[in-house]
mmCIF file of C-alpha atoms in Angstrom:
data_model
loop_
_atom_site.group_PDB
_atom_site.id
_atom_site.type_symbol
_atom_site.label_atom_id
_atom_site.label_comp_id
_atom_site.label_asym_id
_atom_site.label_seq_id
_atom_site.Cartn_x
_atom_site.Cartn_y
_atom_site.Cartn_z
ATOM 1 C CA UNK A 6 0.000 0.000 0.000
ATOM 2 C CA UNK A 7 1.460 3.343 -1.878
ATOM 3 C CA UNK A 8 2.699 5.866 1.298
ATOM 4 C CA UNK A 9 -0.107 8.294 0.431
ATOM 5 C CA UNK A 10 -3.537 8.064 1.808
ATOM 6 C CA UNK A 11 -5.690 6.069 0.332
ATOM 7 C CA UNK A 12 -9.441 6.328 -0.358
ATOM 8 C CA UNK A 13 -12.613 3.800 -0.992
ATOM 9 C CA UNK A 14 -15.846 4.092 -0.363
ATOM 10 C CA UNK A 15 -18.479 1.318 1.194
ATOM 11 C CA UNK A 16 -20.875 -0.476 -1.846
ATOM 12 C CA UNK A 17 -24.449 0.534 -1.119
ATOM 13 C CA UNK A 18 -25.312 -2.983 -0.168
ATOM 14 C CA UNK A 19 -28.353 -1.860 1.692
ATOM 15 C CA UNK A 20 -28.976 1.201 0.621
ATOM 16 C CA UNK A 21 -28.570 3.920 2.502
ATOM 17 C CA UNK A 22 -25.758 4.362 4.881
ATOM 18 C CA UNK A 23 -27.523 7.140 7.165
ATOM 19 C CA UNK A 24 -30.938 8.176 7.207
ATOM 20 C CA UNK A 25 -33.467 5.559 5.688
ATOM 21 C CA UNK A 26 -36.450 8.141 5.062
ATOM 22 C CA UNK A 27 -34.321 10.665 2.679
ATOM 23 C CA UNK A 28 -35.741 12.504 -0.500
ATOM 24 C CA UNK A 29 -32.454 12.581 -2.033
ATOM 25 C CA UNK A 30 -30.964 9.280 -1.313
ATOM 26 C CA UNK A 31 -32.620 6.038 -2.983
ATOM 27 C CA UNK A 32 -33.853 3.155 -0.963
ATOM 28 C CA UNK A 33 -31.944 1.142 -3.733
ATOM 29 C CA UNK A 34 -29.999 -1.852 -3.066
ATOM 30 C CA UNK A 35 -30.122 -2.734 -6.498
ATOM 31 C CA UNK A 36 -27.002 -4.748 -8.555
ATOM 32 C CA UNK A 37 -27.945 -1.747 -11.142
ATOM 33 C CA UNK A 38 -27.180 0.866 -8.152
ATOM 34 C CA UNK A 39 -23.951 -1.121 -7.302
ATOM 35 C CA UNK A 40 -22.358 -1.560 -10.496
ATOM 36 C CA UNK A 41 -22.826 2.056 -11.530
ATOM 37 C CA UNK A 42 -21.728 3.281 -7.887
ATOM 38 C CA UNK A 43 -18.310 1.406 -8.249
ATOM 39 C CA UNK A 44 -17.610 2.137 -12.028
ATOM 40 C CA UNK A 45 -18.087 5.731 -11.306
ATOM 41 C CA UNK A 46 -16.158 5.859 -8.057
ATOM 42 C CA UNK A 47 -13.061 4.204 -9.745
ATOM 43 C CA UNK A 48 -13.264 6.708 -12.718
ATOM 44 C CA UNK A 49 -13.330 9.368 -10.161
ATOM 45 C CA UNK A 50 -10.254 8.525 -8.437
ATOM 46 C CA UNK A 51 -11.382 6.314 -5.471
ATOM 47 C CA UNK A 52 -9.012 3.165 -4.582
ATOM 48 C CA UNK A 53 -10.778 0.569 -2.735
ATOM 49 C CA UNK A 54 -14.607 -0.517 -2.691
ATOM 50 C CA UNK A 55 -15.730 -2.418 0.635
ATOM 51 C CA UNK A 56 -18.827 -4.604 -0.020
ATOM 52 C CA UNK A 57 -20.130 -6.045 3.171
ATOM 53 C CA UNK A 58 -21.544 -9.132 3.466
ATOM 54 C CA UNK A 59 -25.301 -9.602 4.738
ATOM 55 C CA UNK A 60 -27.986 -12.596 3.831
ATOM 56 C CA UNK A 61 -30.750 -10.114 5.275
ATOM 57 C CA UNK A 62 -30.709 -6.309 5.252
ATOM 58 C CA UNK A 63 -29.587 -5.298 8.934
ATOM 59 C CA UNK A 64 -32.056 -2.651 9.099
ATOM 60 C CA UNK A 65 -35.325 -4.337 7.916
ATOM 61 C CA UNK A 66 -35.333 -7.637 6.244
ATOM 62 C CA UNK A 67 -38.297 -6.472 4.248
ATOM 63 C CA UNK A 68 -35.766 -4.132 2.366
ATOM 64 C CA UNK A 69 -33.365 -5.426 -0.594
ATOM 65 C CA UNK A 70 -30.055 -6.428 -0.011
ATOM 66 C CA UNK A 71 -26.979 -6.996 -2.539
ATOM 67 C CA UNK A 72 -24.982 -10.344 -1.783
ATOM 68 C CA UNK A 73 -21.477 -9.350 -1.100
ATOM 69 C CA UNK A 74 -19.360 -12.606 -2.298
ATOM 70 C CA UNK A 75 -21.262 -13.002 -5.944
ATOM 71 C CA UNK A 76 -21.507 -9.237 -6.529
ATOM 72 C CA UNK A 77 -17.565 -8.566 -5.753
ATOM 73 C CA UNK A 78 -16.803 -11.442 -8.651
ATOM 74 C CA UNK A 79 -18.864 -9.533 -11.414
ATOM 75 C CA UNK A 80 -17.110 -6.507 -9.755
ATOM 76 C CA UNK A 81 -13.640 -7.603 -10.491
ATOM 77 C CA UNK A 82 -14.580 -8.519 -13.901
ATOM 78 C CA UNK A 83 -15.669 -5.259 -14.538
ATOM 79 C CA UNK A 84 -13.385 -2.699 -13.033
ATOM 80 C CA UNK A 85 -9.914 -2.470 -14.450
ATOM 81 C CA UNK A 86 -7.949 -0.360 -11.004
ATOM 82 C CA UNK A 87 -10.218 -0.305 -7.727
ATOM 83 C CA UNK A 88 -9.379 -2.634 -5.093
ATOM 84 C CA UNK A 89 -12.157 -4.907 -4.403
ATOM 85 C CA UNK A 90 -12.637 -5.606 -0.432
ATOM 86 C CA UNK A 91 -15.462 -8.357 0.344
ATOM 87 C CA UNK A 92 -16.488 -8.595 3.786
ATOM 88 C CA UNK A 93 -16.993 -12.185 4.935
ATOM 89 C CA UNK A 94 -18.196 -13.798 8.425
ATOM 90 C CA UNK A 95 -16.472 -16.872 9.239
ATOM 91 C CA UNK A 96 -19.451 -18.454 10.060
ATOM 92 C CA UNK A 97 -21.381 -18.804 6.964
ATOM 93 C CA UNK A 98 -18.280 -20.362 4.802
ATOM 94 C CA UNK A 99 -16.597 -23.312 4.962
ATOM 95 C CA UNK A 100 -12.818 -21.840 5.163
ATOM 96 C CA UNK A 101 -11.827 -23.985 1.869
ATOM 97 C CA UNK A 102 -15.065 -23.234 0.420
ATOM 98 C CA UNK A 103 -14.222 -19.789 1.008
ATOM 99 C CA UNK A 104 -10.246 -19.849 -0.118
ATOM 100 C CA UNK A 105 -11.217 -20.630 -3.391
ATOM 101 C CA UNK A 106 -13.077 -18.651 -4.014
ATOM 102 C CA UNK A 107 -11.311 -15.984 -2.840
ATOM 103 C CA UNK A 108 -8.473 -17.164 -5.162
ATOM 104 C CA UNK A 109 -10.806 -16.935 -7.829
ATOM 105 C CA UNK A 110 -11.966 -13.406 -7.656
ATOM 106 C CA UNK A 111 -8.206 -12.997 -7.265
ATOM 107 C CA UNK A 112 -7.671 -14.451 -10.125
ATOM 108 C CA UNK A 113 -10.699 -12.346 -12.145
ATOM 109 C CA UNK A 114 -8.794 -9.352 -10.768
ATOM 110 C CA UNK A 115 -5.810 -9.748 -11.976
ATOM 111 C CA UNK A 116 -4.454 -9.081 -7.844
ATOM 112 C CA UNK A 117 -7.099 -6.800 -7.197
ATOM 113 C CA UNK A 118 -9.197 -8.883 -4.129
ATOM 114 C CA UNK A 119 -9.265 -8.432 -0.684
ATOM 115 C CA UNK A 120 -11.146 -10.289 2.169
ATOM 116 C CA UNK A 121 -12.381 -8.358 5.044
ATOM 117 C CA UNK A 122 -12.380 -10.463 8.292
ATOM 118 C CA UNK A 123 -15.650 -9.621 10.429
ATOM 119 C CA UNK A 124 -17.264 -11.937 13.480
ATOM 120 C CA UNK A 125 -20.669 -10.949 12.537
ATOM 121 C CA UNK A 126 -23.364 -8.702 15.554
ATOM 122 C CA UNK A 127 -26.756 -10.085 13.474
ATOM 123 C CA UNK A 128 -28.143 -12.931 15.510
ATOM 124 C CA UNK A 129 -30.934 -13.302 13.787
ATOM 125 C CA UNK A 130 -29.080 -14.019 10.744
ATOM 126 C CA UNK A 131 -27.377 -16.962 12.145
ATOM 127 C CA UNK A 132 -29.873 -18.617 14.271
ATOM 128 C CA UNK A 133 -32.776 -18.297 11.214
ATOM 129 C CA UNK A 134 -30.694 -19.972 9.235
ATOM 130 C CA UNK A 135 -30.062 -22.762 11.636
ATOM 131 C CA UNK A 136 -26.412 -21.914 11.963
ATOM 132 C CA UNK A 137 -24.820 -21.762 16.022
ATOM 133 C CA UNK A 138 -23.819 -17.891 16.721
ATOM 134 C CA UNK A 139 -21.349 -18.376 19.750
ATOM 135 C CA UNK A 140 -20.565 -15.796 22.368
ATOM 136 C CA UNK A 141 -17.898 -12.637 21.267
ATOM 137 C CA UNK A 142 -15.189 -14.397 22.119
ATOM 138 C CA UNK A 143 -16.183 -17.722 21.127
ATOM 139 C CA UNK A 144 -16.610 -16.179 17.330
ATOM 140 C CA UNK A 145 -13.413 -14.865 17.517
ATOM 141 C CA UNK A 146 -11.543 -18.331 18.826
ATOM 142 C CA UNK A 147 -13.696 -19.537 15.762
ATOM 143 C CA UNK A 148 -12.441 -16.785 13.315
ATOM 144 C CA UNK A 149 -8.690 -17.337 13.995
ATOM 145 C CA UNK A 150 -9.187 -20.733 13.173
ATOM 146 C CA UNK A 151 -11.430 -20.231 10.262
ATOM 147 C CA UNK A 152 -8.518 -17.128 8.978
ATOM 148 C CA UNK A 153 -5.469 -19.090 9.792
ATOM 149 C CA UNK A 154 -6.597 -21.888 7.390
ATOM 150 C CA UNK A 155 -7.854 -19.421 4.551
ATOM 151 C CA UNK A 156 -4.600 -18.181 4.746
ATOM 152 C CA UNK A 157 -2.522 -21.214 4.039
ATOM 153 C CA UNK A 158 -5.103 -22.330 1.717
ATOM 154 C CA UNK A 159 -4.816 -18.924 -0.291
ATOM 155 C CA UNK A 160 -0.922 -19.110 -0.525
ATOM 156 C CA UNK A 161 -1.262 -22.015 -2.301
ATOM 157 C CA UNK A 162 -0.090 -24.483 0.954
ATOM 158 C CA UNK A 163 -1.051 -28.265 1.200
ATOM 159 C CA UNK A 164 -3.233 -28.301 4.639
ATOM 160 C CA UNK A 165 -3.686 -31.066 6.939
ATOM 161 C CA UNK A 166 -5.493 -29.330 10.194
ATOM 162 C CA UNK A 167 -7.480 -31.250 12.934
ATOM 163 C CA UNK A 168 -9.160 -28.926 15.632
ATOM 164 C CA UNK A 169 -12.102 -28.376 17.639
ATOM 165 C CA UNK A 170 -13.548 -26.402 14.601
ATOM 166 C CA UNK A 171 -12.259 -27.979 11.423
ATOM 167 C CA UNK A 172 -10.840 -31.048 10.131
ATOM 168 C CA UNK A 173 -8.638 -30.782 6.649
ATOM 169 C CA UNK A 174 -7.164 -33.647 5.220
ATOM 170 C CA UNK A 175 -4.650 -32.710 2.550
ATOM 171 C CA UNK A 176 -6.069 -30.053 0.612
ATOM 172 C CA UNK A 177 -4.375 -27.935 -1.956
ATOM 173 C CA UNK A 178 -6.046 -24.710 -4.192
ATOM 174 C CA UNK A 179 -4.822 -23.938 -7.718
ATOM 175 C CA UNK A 180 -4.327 -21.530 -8.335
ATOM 176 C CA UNK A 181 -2.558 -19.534 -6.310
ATOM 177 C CA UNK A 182 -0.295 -17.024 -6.175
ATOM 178 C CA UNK A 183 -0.700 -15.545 -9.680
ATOM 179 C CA UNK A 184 -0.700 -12.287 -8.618
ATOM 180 C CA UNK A 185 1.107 -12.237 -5.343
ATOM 181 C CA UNK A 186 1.665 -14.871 -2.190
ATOM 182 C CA UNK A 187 -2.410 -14.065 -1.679
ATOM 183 C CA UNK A 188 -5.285 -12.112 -1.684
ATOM 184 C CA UNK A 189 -5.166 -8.626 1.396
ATOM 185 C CA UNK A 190 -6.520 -9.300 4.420
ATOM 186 C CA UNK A 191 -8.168 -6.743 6.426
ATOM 187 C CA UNK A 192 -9.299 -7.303 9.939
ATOM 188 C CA UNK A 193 -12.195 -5.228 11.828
ATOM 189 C CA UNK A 194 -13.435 -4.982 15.762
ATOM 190 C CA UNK A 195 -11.277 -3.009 18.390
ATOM 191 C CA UNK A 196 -12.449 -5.827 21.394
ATOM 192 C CA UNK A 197 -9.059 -7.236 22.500
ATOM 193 C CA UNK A 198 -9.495 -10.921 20.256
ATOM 194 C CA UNK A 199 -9.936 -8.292 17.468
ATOM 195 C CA UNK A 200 -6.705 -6.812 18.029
ATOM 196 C CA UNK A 201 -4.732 -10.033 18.608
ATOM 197 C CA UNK A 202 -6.503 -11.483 15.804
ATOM 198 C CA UNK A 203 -5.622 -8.442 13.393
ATOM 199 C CA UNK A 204 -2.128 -8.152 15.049
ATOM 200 C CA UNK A 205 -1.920 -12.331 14.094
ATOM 201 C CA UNK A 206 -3.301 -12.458 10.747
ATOM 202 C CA UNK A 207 -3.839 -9.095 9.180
ATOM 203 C CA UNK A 208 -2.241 -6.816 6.645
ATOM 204 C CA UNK A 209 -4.788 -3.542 7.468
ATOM 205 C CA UNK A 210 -6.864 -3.332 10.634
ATOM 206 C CA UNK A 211 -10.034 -1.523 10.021
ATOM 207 C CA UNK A 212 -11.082 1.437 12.839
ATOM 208 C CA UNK A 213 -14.397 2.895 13.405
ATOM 209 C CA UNK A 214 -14.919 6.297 12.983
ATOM 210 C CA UNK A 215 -14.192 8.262 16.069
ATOM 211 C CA UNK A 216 -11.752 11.373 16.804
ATOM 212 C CA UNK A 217 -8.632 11.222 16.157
ATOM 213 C CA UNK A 218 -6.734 11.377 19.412
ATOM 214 C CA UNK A 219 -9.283 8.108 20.551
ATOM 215 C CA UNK A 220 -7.313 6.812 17.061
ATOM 216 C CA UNK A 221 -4.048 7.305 18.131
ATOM 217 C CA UNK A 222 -4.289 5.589 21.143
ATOM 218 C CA UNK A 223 -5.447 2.435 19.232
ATOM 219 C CA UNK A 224 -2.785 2.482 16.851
ATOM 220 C CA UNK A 225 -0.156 3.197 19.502
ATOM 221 C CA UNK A 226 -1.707 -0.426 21.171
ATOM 222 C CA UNK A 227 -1.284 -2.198 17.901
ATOM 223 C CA UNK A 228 2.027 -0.666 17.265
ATOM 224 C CA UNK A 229 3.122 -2.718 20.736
ATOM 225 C CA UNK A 230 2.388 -5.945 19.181
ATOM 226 C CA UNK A 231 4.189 -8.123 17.132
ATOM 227 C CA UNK A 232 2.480 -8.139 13.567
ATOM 228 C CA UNK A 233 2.886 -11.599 11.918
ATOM 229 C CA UNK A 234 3.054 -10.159 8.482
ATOM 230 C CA UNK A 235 4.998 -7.458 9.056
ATOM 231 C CA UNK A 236 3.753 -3.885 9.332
ATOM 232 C CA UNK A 237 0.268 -3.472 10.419
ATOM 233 C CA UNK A 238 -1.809 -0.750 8.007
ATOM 234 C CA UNK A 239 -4.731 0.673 9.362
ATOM 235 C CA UNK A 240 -7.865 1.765 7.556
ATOM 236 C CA UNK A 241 -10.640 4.392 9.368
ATOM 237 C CA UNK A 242 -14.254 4.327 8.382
ATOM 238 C CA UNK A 243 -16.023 7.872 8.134
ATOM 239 C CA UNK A 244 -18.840 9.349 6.589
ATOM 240 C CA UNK A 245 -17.932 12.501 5.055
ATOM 241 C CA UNK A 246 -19.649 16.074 4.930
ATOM 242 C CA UNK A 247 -17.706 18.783 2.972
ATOM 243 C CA UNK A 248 -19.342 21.854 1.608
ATOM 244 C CA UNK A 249 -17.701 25.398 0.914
ATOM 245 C CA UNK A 250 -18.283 26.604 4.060
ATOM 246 C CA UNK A 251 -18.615 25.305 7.840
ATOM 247 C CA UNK A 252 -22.039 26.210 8.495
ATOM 248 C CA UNK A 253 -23.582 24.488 4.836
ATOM 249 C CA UNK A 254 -21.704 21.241 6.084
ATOM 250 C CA UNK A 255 -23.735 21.686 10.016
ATOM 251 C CA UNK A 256 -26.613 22.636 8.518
ATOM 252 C CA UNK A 257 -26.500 18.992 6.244
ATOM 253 C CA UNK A 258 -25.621 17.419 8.763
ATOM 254 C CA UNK A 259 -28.899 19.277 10.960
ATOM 255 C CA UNK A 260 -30.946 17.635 7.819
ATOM 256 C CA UNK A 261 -30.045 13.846 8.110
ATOM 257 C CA UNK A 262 -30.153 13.577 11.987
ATOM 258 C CA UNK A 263 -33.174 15.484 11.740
ATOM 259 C CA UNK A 264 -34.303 12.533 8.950
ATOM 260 C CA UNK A 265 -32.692 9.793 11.177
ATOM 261 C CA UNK A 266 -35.047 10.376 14.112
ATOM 262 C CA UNK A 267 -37.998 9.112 11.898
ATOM 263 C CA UNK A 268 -35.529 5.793 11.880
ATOM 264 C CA UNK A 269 -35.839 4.903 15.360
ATOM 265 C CA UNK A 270 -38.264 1.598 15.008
ATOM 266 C CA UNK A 271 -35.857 0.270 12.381
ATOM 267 C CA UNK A 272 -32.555 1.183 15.007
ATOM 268 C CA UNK A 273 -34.373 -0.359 17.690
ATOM 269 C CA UNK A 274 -35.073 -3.581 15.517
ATOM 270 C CA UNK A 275 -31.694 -3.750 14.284
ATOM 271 C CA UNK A 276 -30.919 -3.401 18.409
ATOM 272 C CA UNK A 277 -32.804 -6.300 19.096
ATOM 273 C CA UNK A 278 -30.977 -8.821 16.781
ATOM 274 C CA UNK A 279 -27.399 -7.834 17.620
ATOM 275 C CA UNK A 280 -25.019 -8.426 19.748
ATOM 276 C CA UNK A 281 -24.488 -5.927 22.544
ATOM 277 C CA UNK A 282 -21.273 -7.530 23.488
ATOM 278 C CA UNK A 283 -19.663 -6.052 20.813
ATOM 279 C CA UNK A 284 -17.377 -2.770 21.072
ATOM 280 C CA UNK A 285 -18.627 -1.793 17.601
ATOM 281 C CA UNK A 286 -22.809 -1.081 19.181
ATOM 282 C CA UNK A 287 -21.643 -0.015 22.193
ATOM 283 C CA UNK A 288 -20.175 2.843 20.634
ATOM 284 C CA UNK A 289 -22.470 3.328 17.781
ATOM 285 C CA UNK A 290 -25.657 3.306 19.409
ATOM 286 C CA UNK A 291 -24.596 5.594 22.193
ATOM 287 C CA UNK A 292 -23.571 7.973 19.876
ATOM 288 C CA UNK A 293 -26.598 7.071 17.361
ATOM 289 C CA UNK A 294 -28.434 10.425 18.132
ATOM 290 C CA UNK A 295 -25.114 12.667 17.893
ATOM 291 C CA UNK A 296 -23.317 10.896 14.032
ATOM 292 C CA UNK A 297 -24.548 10.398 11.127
ATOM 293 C CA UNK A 298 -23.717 7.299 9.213
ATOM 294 C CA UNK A 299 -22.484 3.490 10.433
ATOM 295 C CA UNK A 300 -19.433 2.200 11.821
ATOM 296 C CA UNK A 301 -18.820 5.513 13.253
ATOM 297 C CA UNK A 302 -19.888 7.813 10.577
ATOM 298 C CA UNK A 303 -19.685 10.908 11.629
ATOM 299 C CA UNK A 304 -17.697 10.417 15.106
ATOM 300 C CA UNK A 305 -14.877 10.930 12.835
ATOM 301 C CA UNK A 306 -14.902 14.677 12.483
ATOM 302 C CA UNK A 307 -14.755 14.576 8.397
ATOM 303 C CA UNK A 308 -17.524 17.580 8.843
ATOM 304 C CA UNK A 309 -16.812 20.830 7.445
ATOM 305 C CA UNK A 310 -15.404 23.134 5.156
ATOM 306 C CA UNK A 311 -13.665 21.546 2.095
ATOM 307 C CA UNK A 312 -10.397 22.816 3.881
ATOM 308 C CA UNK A 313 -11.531 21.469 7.136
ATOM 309 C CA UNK A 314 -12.587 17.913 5.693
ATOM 310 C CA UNK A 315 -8.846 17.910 3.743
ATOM 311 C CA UNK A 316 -6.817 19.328 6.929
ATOM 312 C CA UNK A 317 -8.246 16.137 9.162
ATOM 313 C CA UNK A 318 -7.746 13.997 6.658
ATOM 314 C CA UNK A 319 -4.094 15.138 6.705
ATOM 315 C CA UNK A 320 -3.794 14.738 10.386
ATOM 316 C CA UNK A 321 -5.326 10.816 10.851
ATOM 317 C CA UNK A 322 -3.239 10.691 7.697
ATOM 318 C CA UNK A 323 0.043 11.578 9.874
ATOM 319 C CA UNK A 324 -1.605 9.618 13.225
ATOM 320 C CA UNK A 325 -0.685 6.445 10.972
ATOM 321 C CA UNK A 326 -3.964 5.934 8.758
ATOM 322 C CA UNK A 327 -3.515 4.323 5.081
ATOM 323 C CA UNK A 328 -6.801 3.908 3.973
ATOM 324 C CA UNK A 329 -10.230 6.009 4.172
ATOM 325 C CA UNK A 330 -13.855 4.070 3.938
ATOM 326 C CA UNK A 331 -15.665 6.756 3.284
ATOM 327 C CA UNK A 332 -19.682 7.266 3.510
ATOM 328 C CA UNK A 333 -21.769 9.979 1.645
ATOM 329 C CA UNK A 334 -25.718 10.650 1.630
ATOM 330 C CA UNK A 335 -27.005 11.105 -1.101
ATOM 331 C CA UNK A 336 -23.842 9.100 -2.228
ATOM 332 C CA UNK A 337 -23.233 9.744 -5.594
ATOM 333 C CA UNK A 338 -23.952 13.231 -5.633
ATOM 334 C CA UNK A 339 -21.321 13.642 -2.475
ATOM 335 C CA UNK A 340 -18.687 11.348 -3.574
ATOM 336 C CA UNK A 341 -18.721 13.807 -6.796
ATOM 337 C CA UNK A 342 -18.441 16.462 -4.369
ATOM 338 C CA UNK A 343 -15.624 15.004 -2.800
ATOM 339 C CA UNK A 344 -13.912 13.817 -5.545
ATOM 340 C CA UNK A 345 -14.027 17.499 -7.383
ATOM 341 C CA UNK A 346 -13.659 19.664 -3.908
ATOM 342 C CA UNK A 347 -11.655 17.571 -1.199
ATOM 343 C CA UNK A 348 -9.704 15.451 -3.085
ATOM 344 C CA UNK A 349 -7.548 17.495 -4.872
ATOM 345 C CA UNK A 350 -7.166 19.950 -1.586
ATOM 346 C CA UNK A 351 -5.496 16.110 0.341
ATOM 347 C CA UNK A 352 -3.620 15.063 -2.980
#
C-alpha cells in the first residue's frame, strides 16, 4: 500500500448508509445501483470498494439487499484499477469453500481482491438460518481458526489441520499465487481478540470512525504488538460532509439527523438482533443520536469546510492511517463532491 492516503468508499449494499427516510438518497440496493456506484467511483479517483456481506438487510429484512461474495466477482470482472474488499463472516463459509473462491476473484482481478475479516453482531441471521452464533469471544476463537486456514489455503499451501472447529485432510487450491503470495486481508473490531486477531493475521486493521486522538491511542496499542506479516496498516471508516463553508456542512448534517429520528423503530429492531457484546454497538448506538452514518460515521470529524474535511484527513493521515472508507448521503452526488472539492485539496 502506496505511502499516500488512500481512499474507498463502502458499496451501497443496503442502501442507505444514514438516514433511511431521505428525499435525495434512494432506498436502492439494487445490482444496477452497485455496479454504476463502483464504475463511477473508480473513474473518479477512489481506490478501494468495501462490499459487506449480509444474507438479510440489517435494518429491515423487508428491504433489498446486494450479496457481497457473488456481486464482488462480477465486480472484479468489470473494473480495471479499484481494489475490491469483500467482507466475509467466518461463520457462513466453509474456510476452503471460502479460499477458493477468494483465489478466484483474485484471479478475475488480476491481484485486485481483498477479504475483510468480520465476526458478525446479526443474531438473527445466524440462528434463522439454523447456523450456532457463539458468544464474542467464542466467534473470535472460531475466526482465527477459520482465517489461519484461509490463509494457508490462499498461498497455495497443502493443509492437513485437525481442531475443535475444522478437520482438513490434505487439501491444496490452484491456483494460487498468480498475482502475489495471496489475496489482502483486512481485519475489523477493536475488542481485544480483534486486536490479537488483526495483530496475528492481518495486513490492514479496520477502525471505526471516532476522533482522532481516541485513534491514536489504538494504533499506539497495535504498534506494541508483534504483527505476523509485518507492518500493520490501518484503515478508518467515516462518513464525510464537505461543503464550501462550515455552516452548509452543520446545517446537512442538521438535515439527516433530523431525517434519522424518523428511523428509530428500524434502530431499535436492528438493536434487538445484535449483539451488545460487541465494542462496535456499544459505541455506535450511544452515539446514534449525535453521528450520522455506520461504523462511526460521523464520530470521525470529516464535517466541514472543504479545507476542514482535507486538513483532518491530513492529520489521521500523519496519526498512521492508510486507507479512508468513506460514507456519503445522497452518495453519488457527495462522492462527486468530494472527488471534485476535497480530493484534490489532500492530494
Amino acid at each position: 500500500m502506496a505511502d499516500a492516503p488512500r481512499f474507498g468508499i463502502w458499496a451501497a449494499v443496503h442502501g442507505s448508509r444514514a438516514a433511511h427516510h431521505d428525499p435525495d438518497e434512494p432506498d436502492d440496493a439494487s445490482w444496477e445501483r452497485n455496479r454504476a456506484l463502483v464504475l463511477e467511483a473508480e473513474a473518479l479517483g477512489f481506490d478501494s470498494v468495501l462490499v459487506a456481506q449480509h444474507t438479510m438487510n440489517p435494518y429491515d429484512e423487508a428491504r433489498d439487499q446486494l450479496e457481497a461474495w457473488t456481486a464482488t466477482a462480477a465486480l472484479a470482472a468489470l473494473t480495471r484499477r479499484i481494489e475490491i474488499i469483500a467482507a466475509i463472516k467466518p461463520g457462513l463459509y466453509h474456510p476452503v469453500v471460502l479460499a477458493k473462491m477468494a483465489l478466484q476473484i483474485e484471479h478475475i482481478s488480476g491481484g485486485r481482491f481483498a477479504l475483510n475479516l468480520v465476526n458478525a453482531l446479526n443474531r438473527a441471521e445466524f440462528e434463522r438460518a439454523g447456523l450456532p452464533f457463539p458468544a464474542h469471544d467464542d466467534r473470535y476463537a472460531y475466526g482465527r481458526a477459520w482465517i489461519g486456514l484461509v490463509d494457508r489455503l490462499m498461498r497455495g499451501e497443502r493443509v492437513t489441520a485437525s481442531d475443535a472447529h475444522f478437520q482438513v485432510q490434505d487439501y491444496q487450491l490452484r491456483p494460487a499465487g498468480t498475482h502475489r503470495p495471496r489475496p489482502r486481508i483486512y481485519v475489523g473490531g477493536e475488542s481485544e481478540p480483534a486486536r490479537a486477531l488483526a495483530a496475528d493475521h492481518a495486513d490492514v486493521w479496520f477502525i471505526n470512525g471516532q476522533p482522532l486522538d481516541d485513534v491514536r491511542e489504538l494504533i499506539a496499542d497495535m504498534h506494541r504488538r508483534h504483527a505476523a506479516n509485518g507492518p500493520l496498516r490501518y484503515g478508518l471508516s467515516a462518513f464525510v460532509i464537505a461543503r464550501e463553508t462550515a455552516a452548509a456542512a452543520q446545517a446537512e448534517q442538521d438535515r439527516l439527523l433530523a431525517l434519522a429520528q424518523r428511523d428509530a423503530a428500524l434502530r431499535a429492531d436492528t438493536r434487538a438482533r445484535t449483539d451488545t457484546a460487541s465494542v462496535m454497538f456499544a459505541k455506535t448506538d450511544a452515539a446514534a443520536s449525535r453521528h450520522v452514518g455506520t461504523n462511526g460515521g460521523t464520530a470521525a470529524g470529516l464535517v466541514g469546510s472543504y479545507e476542514t474535511v482535507a486538513a483532518r484527513i491530513r492529520a489521521f493521515h500523519e496519526a498512521g492511517i492508510a486507507l479512508f472508507m468513506l460514507q456519503f448521503q445522497p452518495f453519488e452526488a457527495e462522492m462527486r463532491r468530494f472527488a471534485e472539492h476535497v480530493l484534490p485539496r489532500v492530494r
